[in-house]
Coordinates of C-alpha atoms (C1' of nucleotides) in Angstrom, one line a residue:
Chain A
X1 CA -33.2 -21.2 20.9
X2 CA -34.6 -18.3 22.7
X3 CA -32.3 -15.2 22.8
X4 CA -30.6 -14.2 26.1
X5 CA -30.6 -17.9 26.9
X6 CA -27.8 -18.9 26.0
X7 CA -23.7 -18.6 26.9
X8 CA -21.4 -16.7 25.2
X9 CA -18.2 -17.0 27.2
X10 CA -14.6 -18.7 26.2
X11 CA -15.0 -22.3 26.2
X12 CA -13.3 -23.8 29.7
X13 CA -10.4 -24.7 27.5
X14 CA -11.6 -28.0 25.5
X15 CA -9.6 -29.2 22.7
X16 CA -10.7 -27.5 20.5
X17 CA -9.8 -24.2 22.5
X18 CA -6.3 -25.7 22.5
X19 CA -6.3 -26.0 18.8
X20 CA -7.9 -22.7 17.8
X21 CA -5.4 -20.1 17.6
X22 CA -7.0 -16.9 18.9
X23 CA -10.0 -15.7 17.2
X24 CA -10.8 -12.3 15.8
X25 CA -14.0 -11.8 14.9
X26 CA -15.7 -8.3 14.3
X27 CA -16.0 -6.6 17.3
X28 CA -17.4 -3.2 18.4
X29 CA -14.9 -0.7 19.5
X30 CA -15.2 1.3 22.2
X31 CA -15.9 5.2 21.3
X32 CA -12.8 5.9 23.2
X33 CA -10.9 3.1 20.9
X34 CA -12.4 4.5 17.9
X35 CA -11.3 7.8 18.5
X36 CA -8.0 6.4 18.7
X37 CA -8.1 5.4 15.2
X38 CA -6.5 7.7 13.4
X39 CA -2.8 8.8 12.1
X40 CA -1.3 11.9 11.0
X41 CA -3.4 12.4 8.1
X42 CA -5.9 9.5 8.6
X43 CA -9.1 9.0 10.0
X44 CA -11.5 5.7 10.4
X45 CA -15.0 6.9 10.5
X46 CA -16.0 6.7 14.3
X47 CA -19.0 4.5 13.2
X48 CA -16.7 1.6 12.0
X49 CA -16.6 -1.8 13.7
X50 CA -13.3 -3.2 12.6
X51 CA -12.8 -6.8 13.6
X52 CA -10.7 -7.3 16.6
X53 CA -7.4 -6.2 16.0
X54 CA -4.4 -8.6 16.6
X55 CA -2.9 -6.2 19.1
X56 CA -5.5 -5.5 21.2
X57 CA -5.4 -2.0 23.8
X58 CA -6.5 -2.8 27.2
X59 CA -9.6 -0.9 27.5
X60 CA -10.1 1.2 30.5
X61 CA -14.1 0.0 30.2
X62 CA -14.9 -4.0 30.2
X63 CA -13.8 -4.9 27.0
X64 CA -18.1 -5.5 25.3
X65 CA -18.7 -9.0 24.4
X66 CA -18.8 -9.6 21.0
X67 CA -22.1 -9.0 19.1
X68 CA -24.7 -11.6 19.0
X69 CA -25.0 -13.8 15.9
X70 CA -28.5 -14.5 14.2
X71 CA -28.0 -17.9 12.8
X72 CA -30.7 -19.6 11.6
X73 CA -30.0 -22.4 9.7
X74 CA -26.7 -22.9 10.4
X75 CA -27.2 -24.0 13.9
X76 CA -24.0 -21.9 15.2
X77 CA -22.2 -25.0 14.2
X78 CA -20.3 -23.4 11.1
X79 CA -18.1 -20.9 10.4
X80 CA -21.3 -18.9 9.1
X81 CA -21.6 -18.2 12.8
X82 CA -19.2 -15.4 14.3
X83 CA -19.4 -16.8 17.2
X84 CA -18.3 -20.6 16.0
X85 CA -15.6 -19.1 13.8
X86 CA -14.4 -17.1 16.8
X87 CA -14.5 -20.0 19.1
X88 CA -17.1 -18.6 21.4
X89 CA -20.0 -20.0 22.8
X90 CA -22.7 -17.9 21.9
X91 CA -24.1 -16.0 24.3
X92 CA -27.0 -14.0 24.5
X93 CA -27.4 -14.3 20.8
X94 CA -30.6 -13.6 18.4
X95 CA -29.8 -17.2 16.8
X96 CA -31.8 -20.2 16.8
X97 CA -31.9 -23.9 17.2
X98 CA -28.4 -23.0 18.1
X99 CA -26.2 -25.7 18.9
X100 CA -22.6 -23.5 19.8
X101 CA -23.0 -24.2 24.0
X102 CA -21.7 -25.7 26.4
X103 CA -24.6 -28.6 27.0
X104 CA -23.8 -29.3 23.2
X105 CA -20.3 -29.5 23.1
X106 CA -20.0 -32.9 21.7
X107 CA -21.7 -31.8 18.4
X108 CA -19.5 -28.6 19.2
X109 CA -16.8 -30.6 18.9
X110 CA -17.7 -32.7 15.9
X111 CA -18.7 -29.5 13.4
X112 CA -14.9 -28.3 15.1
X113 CA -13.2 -31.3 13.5
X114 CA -15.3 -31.1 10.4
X115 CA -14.7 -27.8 10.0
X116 CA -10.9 -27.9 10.2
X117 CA -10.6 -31.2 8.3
X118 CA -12.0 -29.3 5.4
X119 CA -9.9 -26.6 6.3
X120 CA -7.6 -26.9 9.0
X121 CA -7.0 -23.2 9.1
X122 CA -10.6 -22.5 9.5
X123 CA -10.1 -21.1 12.8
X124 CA -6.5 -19.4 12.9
X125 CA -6.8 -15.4 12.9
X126 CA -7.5 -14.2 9.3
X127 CA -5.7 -10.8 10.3
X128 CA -2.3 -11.4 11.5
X129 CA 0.5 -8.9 11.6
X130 CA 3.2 -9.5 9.0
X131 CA 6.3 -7.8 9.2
X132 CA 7.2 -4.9 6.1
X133 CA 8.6 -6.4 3.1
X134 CA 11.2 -3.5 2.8
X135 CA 14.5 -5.2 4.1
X136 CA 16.3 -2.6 4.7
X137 CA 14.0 -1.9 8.0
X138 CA 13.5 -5.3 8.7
X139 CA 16.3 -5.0 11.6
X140 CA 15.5 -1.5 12.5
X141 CA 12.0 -2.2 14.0
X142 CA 10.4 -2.3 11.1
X143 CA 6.9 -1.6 11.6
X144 CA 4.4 -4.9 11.2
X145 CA 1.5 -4.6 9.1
X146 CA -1.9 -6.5 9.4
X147 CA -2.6 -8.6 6.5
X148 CA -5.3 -10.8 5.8
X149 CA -3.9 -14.3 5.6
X150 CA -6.7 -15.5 2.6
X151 CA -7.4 -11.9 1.4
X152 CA -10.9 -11.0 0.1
X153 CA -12.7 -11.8 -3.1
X154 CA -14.5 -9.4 -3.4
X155 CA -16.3 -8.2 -6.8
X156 CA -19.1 -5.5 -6.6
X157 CA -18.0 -3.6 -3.2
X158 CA -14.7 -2.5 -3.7
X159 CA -13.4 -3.1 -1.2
X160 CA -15.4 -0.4 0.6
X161 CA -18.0 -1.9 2.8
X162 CA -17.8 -4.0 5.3
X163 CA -19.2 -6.8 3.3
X164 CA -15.1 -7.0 2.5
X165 CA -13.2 -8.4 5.1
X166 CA -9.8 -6.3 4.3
X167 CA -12.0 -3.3 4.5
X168 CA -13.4 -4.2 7.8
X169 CA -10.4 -5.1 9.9
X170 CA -9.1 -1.7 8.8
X171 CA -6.6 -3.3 6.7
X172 CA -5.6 -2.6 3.4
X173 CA -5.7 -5.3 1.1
X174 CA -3.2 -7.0 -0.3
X175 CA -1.4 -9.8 -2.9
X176 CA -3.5 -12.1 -1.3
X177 CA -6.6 -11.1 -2.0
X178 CA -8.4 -11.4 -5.0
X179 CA -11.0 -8.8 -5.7
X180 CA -12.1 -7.1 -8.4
X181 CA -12.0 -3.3 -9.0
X182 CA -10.6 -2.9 -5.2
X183 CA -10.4 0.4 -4.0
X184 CA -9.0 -0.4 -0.6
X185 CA -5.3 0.2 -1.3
X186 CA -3.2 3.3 -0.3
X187 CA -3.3 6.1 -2.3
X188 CA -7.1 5.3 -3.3
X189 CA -9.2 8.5 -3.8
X190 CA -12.3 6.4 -3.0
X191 CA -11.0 5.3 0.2
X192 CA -9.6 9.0 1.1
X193 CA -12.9 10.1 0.7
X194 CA -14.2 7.8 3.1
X195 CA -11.9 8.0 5.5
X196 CA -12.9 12.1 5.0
X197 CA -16.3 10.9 6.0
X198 CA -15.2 10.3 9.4
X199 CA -14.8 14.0 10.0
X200 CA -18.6 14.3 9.6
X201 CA -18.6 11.6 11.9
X202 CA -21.6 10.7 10.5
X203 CA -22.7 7.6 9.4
X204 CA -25.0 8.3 6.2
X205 CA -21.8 10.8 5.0
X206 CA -19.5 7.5 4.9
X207 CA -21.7 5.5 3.4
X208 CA -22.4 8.3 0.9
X209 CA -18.7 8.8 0.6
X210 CA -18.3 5.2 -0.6
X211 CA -21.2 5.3 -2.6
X212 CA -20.2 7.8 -4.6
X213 CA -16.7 6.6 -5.0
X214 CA -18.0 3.1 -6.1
X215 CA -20.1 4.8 -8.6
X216 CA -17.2 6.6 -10.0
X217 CA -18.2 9.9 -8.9
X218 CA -14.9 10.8 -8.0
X219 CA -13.4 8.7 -10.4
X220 CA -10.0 6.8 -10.5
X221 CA -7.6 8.2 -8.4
X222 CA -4.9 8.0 -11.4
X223 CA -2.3 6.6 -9.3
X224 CA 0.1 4.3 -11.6
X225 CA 0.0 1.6 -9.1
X226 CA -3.7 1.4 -8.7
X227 CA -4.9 -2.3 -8.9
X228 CA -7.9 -1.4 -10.0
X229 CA -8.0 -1.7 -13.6
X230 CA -5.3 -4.2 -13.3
X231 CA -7.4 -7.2 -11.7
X232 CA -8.1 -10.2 -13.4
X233 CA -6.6 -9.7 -16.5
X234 CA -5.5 -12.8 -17.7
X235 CA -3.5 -11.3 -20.6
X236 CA -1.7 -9.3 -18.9
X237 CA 2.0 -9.9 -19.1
X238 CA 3.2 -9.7 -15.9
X239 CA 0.8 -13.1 -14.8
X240 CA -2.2 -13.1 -12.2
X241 CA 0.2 -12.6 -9.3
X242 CA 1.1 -9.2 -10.4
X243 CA -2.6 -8.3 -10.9
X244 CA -3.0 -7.8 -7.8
X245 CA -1.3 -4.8 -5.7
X246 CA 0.6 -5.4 -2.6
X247 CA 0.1 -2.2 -0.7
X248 CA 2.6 -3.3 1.7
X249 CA 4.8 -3.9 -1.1
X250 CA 4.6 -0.6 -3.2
X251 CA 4.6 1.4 -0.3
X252 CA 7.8 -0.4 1.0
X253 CA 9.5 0.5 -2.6
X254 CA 8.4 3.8 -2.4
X255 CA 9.3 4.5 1.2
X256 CA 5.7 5.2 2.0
X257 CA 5.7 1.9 4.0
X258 CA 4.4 3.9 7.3
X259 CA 1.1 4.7 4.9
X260 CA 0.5 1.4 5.0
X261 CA -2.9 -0.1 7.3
X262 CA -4.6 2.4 8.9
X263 CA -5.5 0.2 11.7
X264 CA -5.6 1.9 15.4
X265 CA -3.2 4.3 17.1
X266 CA -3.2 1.5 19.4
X267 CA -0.7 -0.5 17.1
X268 CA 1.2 2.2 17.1
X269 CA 2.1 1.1 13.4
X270 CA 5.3 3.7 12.5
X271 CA 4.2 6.5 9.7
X272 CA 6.4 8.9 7.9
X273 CA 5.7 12.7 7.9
X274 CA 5.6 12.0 4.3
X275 CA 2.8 9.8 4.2
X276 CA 0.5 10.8 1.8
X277 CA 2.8 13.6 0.7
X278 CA 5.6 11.5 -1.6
X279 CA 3.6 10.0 -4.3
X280 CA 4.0 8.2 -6.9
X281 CA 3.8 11.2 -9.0
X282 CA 6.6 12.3 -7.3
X283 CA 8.8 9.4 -8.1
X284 CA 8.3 10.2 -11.3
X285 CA 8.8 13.4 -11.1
X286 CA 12.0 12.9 -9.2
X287 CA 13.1 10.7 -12.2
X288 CA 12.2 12.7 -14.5
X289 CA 13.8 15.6 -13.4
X290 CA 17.4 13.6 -12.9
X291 CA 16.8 12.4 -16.4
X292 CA 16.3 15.9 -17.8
X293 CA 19.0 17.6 -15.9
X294 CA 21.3 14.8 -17.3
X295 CA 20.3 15.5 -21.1
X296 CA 20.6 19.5 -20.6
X297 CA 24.5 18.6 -18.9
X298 CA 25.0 16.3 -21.6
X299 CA 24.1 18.8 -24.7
X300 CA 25.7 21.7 -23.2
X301 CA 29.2 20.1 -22.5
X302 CA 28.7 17.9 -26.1
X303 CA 29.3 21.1 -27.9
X304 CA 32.8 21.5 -26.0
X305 CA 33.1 17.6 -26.8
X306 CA 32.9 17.6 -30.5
X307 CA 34.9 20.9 -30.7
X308 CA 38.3 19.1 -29.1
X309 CA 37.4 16.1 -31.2
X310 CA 37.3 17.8 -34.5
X311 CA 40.9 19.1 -32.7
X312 CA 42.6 15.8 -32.2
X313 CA 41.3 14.3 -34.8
X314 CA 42.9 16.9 -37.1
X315 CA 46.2 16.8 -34.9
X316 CA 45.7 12.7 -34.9
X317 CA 47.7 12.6 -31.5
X318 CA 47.1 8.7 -30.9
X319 CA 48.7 5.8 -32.6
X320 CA 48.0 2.3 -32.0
X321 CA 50.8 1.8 -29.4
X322 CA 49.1 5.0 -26.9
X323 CA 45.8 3.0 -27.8
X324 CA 47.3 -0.3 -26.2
X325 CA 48.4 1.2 -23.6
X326 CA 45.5 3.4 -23.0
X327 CA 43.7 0.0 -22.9
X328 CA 46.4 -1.4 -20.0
X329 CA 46.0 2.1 -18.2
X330 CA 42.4 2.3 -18.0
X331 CA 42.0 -0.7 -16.5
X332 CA 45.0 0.2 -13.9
X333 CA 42.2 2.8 -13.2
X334 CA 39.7 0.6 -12.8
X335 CA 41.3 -1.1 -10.1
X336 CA 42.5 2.7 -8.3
X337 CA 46.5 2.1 -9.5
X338 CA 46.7 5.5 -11.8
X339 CA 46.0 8.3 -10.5
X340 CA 43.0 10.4 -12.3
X341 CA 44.9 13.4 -13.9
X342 CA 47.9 11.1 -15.3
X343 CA 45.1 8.9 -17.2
X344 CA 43.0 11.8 -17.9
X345 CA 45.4 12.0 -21.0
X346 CA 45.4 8.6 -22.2
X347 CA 42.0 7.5 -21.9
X348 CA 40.3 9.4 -24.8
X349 CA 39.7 7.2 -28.4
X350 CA 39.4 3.8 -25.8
X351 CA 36.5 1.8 -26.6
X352 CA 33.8 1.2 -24.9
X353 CA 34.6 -2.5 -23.7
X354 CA 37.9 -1.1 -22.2
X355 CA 36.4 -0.4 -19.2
X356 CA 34.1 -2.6 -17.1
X357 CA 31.9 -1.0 -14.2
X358 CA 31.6 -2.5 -11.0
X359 CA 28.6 -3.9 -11.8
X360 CA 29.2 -5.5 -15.6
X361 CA 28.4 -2.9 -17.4
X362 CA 31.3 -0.8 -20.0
X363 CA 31.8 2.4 -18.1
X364 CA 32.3 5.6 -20.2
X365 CA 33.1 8.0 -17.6
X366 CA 36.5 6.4 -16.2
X367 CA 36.5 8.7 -13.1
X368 CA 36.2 7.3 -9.9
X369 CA 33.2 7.8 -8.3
X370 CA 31.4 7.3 -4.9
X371 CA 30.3 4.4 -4.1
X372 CA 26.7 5.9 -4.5
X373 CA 27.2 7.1 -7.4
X374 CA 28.6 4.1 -8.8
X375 CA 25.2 2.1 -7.8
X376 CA 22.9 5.3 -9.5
X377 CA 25.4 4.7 -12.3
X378 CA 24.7 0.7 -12.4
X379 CA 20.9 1.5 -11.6
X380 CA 20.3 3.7 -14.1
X381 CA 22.5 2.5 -17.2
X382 CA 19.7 0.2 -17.6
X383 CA 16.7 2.5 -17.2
X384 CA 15.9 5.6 -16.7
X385 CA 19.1 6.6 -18.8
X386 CA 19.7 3.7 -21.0
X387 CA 20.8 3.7 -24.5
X388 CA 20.7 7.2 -24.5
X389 CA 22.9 8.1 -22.0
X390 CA 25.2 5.8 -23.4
X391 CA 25.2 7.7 -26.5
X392 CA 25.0 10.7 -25.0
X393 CA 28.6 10.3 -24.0
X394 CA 30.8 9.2 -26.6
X395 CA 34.0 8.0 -26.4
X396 CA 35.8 10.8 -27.9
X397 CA 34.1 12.5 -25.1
X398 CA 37.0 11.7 -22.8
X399 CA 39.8 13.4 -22.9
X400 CA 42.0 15.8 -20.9
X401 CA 38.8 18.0 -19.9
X402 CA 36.8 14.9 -19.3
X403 CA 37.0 14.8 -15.2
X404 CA 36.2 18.7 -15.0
X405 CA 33.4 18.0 -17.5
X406 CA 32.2 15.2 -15.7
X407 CA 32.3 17.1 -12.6
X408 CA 30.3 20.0 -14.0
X409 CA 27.7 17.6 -15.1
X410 CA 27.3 15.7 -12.0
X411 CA 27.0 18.6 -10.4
X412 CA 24.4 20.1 -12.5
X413 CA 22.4 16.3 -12.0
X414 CA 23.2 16.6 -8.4
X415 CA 22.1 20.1 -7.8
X416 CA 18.7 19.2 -9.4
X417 CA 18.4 16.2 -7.2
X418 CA 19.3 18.3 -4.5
X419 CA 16.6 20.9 -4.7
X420 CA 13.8 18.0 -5.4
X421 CA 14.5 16.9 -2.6
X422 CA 14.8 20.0 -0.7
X423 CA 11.3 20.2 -1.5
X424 CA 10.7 16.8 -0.3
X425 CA 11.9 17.1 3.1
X426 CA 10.3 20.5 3.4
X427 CA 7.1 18.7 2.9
X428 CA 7.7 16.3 5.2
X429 CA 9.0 18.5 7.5
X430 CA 5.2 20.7 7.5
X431 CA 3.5 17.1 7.6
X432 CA 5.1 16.4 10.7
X433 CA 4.2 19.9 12.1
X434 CA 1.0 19.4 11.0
X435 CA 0.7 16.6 13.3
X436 CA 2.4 17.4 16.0
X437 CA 0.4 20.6 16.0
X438 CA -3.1 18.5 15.7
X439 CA -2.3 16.2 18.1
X440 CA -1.8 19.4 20.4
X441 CA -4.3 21.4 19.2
X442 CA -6.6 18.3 19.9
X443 CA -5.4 18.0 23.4
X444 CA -5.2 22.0 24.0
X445 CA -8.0 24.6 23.5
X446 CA -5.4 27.3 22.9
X447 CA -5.9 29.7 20.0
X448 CA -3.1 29.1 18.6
X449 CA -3.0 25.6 18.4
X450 CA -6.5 25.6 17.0
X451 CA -5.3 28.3 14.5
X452 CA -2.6 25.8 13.3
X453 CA -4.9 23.1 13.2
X454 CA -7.2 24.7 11.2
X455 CA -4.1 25.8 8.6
X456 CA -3.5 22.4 8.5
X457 CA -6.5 20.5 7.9
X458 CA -6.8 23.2 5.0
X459 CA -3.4 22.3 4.0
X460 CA -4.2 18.2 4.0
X461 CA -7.9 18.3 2.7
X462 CA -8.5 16.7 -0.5
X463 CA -7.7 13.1 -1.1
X464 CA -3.9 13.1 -2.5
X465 CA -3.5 16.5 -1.7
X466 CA 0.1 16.9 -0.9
X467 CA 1.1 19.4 2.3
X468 CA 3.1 21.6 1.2
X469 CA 4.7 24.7 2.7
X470 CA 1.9 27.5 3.7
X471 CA 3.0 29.9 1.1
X472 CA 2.4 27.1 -1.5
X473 CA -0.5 26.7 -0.1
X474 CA -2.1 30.0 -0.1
X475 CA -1.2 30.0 -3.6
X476 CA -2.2 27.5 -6.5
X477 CA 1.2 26.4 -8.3
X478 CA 0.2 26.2 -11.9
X479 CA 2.2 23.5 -14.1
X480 CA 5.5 24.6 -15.1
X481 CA 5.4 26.9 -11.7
X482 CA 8.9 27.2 -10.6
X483 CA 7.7 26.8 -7.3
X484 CA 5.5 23.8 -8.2
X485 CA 7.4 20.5 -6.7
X486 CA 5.7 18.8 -8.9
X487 CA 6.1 20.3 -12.4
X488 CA 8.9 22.9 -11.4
X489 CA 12.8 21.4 -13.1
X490 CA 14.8 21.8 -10.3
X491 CA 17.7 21.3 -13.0
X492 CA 17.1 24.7 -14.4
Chain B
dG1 C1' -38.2 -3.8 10.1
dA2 C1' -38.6 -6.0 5.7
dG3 C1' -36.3 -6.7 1.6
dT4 C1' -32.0 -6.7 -1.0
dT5 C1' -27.2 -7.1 -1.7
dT6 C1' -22.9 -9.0 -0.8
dG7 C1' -19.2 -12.2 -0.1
dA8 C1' -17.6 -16.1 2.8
dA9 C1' -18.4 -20.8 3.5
dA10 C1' -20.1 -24.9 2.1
dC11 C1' -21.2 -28.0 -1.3
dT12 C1' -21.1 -30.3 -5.8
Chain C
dC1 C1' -10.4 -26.3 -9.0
dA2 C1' -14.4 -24.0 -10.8
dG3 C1' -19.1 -23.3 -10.4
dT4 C1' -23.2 -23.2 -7.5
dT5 C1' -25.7 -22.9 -3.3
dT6 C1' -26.3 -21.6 1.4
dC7 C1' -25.8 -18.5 4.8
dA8 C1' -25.6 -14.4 7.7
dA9 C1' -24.1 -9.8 7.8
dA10 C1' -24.3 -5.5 5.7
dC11 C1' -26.9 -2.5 3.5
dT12 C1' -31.1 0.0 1.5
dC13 C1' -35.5 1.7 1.6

DNA sequence: GAGTTTGAAACT
DNA sequence: CAGTTTCAAACTC
């Protein structure tokens, strides 16, 4: 068939049309669409085609037709053909012997039917919006993230080009897909770099930007929950399902959800200040830091522990009667009947199944606690603090001075959380300035604004590279820096 | 623009 | 369902 002589417009609604959900092929965007494309702190490359959004933007321009297939054997008949697999007639195409038009629609409609009895979801979208998995957001307008329905396979691009589907609907993949060595998940170094390309705005830069990540130049990006050295591992314990990294999943747990799909502004998809500024690292941190400013509360008040057992012990202040009743007490605790100070006598020398917490497990500390705390308590007995902190706190632990002990330790775990997450928020806090100061300085020439900008790219350059307040910025924070989030203890 | 690479689709 | 082939787009030179 000779180019330019044929149709590419919707069909006039024949069955098939009726059947098809809306198509989404690849599409060229609009410069104006493309420019569009960008969060906070990321950037497509202007040269990227996505395939058609789900949520489409009304162009101000006529929306270009789609671009023209160059079938040649297929005879625009399978789902080879963009045009077929979008449900278009093809129109003005390069292909040949094509047999997707309208004066052929009985063939048309035969490869149709074949085509969606070997798959009958051949032609539903293969990027469709799926709502975040976090549930707490779920009824706060929880943002919607695309996801590709089959997910990509692929093996030797990863995930990079636009040979990969995920990669090419601007889409991060996902548990569905099944590729090897993907590098198209959030928090990837690889894809940061490319994404950096786009400031170049040039096309050979991108390409060399993925080039070089999929040779390794850069390396791993050293994120824990990087899939890719986790793919296809058969032996690995957690199954085939867990090979595979669900950004929107891990972002949801981590409350980076809004990091998630760097698909067009147009989607207005929700993204946190902290995007790209609370990593994983951080979580880690975090937990480390709770962890350590438990143990240094723990051996400081032990010393006072052991001292006043050595002291009842000697004065042997219990007999089995106080124990029984401690035993009836304690549980009158439990269920808020004593008050604190009158049991804060009786409840040293109990064991540790006296008392059951809220959530199963033997409580050592007997004081009432917040209802928050009581879930970090249930959380963490099984974790981050485990056996240890059980030991940590032995029975003879409790007695008269246990509540201001326990007090003084809390507080000493609190206060660390509380400056980690000082830290937090002020980072958040610059990341939104940052943007709301690029958006402006984008729409403004004003020095000032441009002044800011420029502080602020500075600030966000470098895949991973966390924003972080402009002092800390001007100034490297070397491990161990007390002013280093990262490696600072807050506890101390 | 020709040749190669890639991964989805089709086929076995 | 896994392996292979076909196909067209993406990519390289």
């Amino acid at each position: 068939m000779e180019p330019g002589n044929q149709q590419q417009v919707q069909p006039p609604a024949p069955p098939a049309a009726q059947l098809m959900a809306p198509p989404h092929p690849p599409q060229p965007r609009p410069v104006a669409q493309v420019h569009a494309v960008f969060s906070s702190t990321r950037q497509w490359p202007m040269s990227f085609t996505p395939i058609k959004p789900m949520v489409e933007i009304k162009s101000v321009t006529p929306p270009k037709r789609k671009k023209q297939c160059n079938c040649k054997n297929s005879h625009c008949l399978k789902l080879y053909c963009e045009c077929f697999a979008a449900g278009l007639y093809c129109d003005g195409c390069n292909c040949k012997q094509c047999g997707n038009k309208v004066e052929n629609e009985h063939a048309r409609q035969e490869a149709i039917n074949s085509t969606k009895l070997r798959n009958p979801k051949a032609f539903q979208p293969k990027i469709e919006n799926v709502p975040s998995t976090l549930s707490v957001r779920k009824d706060a307008g929880a943002p919607s993230l695309p996801k590709h329905n089959k997910g990509c396979h692929c093996k030797k691009s990863g995930c990079l080009k636009k040979y990969c589907e995920c990669f090419q609907a601007n889409i991060l993949c996902s548990k569905n897909c099944k590729c090897m060595d993907c590098k198209n998940f959030e928090g990837s170094e690889e894809l940061q770099a490319i994404i950096q390309g786009d400031n170049a705005s040039d096309k050979n830069s991108i390409q060399q930007a993925a080039n070089v990540t999929l040779n390794g130049a850069i390396g791993s990006s050293g994120y824990k929950y990087s899939p890719v050295r986790r793919k296809r591992h058969p032996e690995d314990p957690l199954g085939p399902e867990a090979n595979h990294f669900d950004a929107s999943q891990v972002a949801s747990s981590s409350g980076l959800e809004g990091c998630i799909g760097y698909q067009s502004r147009s989607k207005m998809v929700y993204r946190s200040p902290l995007a790209n500024t609370v990593h994983p690292t951080d979580v880690n941190d975090l937990a480390n830091h709770l962890v350590i400013a438990c143990r240094k509360a723990t051996e400081a008040f032990l010393t006072i522990a052991d001292n006043k057992v050595e002291m009842e012990v000697e004065r042997g202040i219990h007999t089995n009667a106080d124990l029984n009743n401690d035993s009836m007490k304690n549980r009158e605790v439990q269920n808020g009947v004593i008050s604190q100070p009158d049991v804060a006598t009786h409840i040293d020398q109990r064991t540790a199944g006296d008392l059951e917490s809220p959530c199963g497990n033997t409580q050592e500390d007997y004081r009432p606690a917040s209802p928050g705390t009581q879930a970090l308590l249930c959380d963490e007995q099984g974790t981050a603090f485990g056996s240890d902190y059980r030991t940590s706190f032995p029975a003879a632990f409790h007695d008269q001075d246990t509540p201001k002990l326990s007090v003084l330790q809390e507080k000493t775990v609190l206060t660390g959380l509380r400056e980690y997450l000082r830290v937090i928020i002020t980072r958040g806090k610059i990341n939104a300035n940052n943007s709301a100061g690029m958006t402006e300085a984008n729409a403004s020439s004003e020095p000032a604004m441009e002044l800011d900008a420029r502080r602020n790219h500075g600030a966000t350059t470098g895949p991973g590279v966390s924003s972080l307040p402009s002092e800390a910025v001007e100034r490297p924070k070397a491990p161990g820096d007390p002013e280093n989030p990262r490696t600072s203890d807050p506890s101390a």
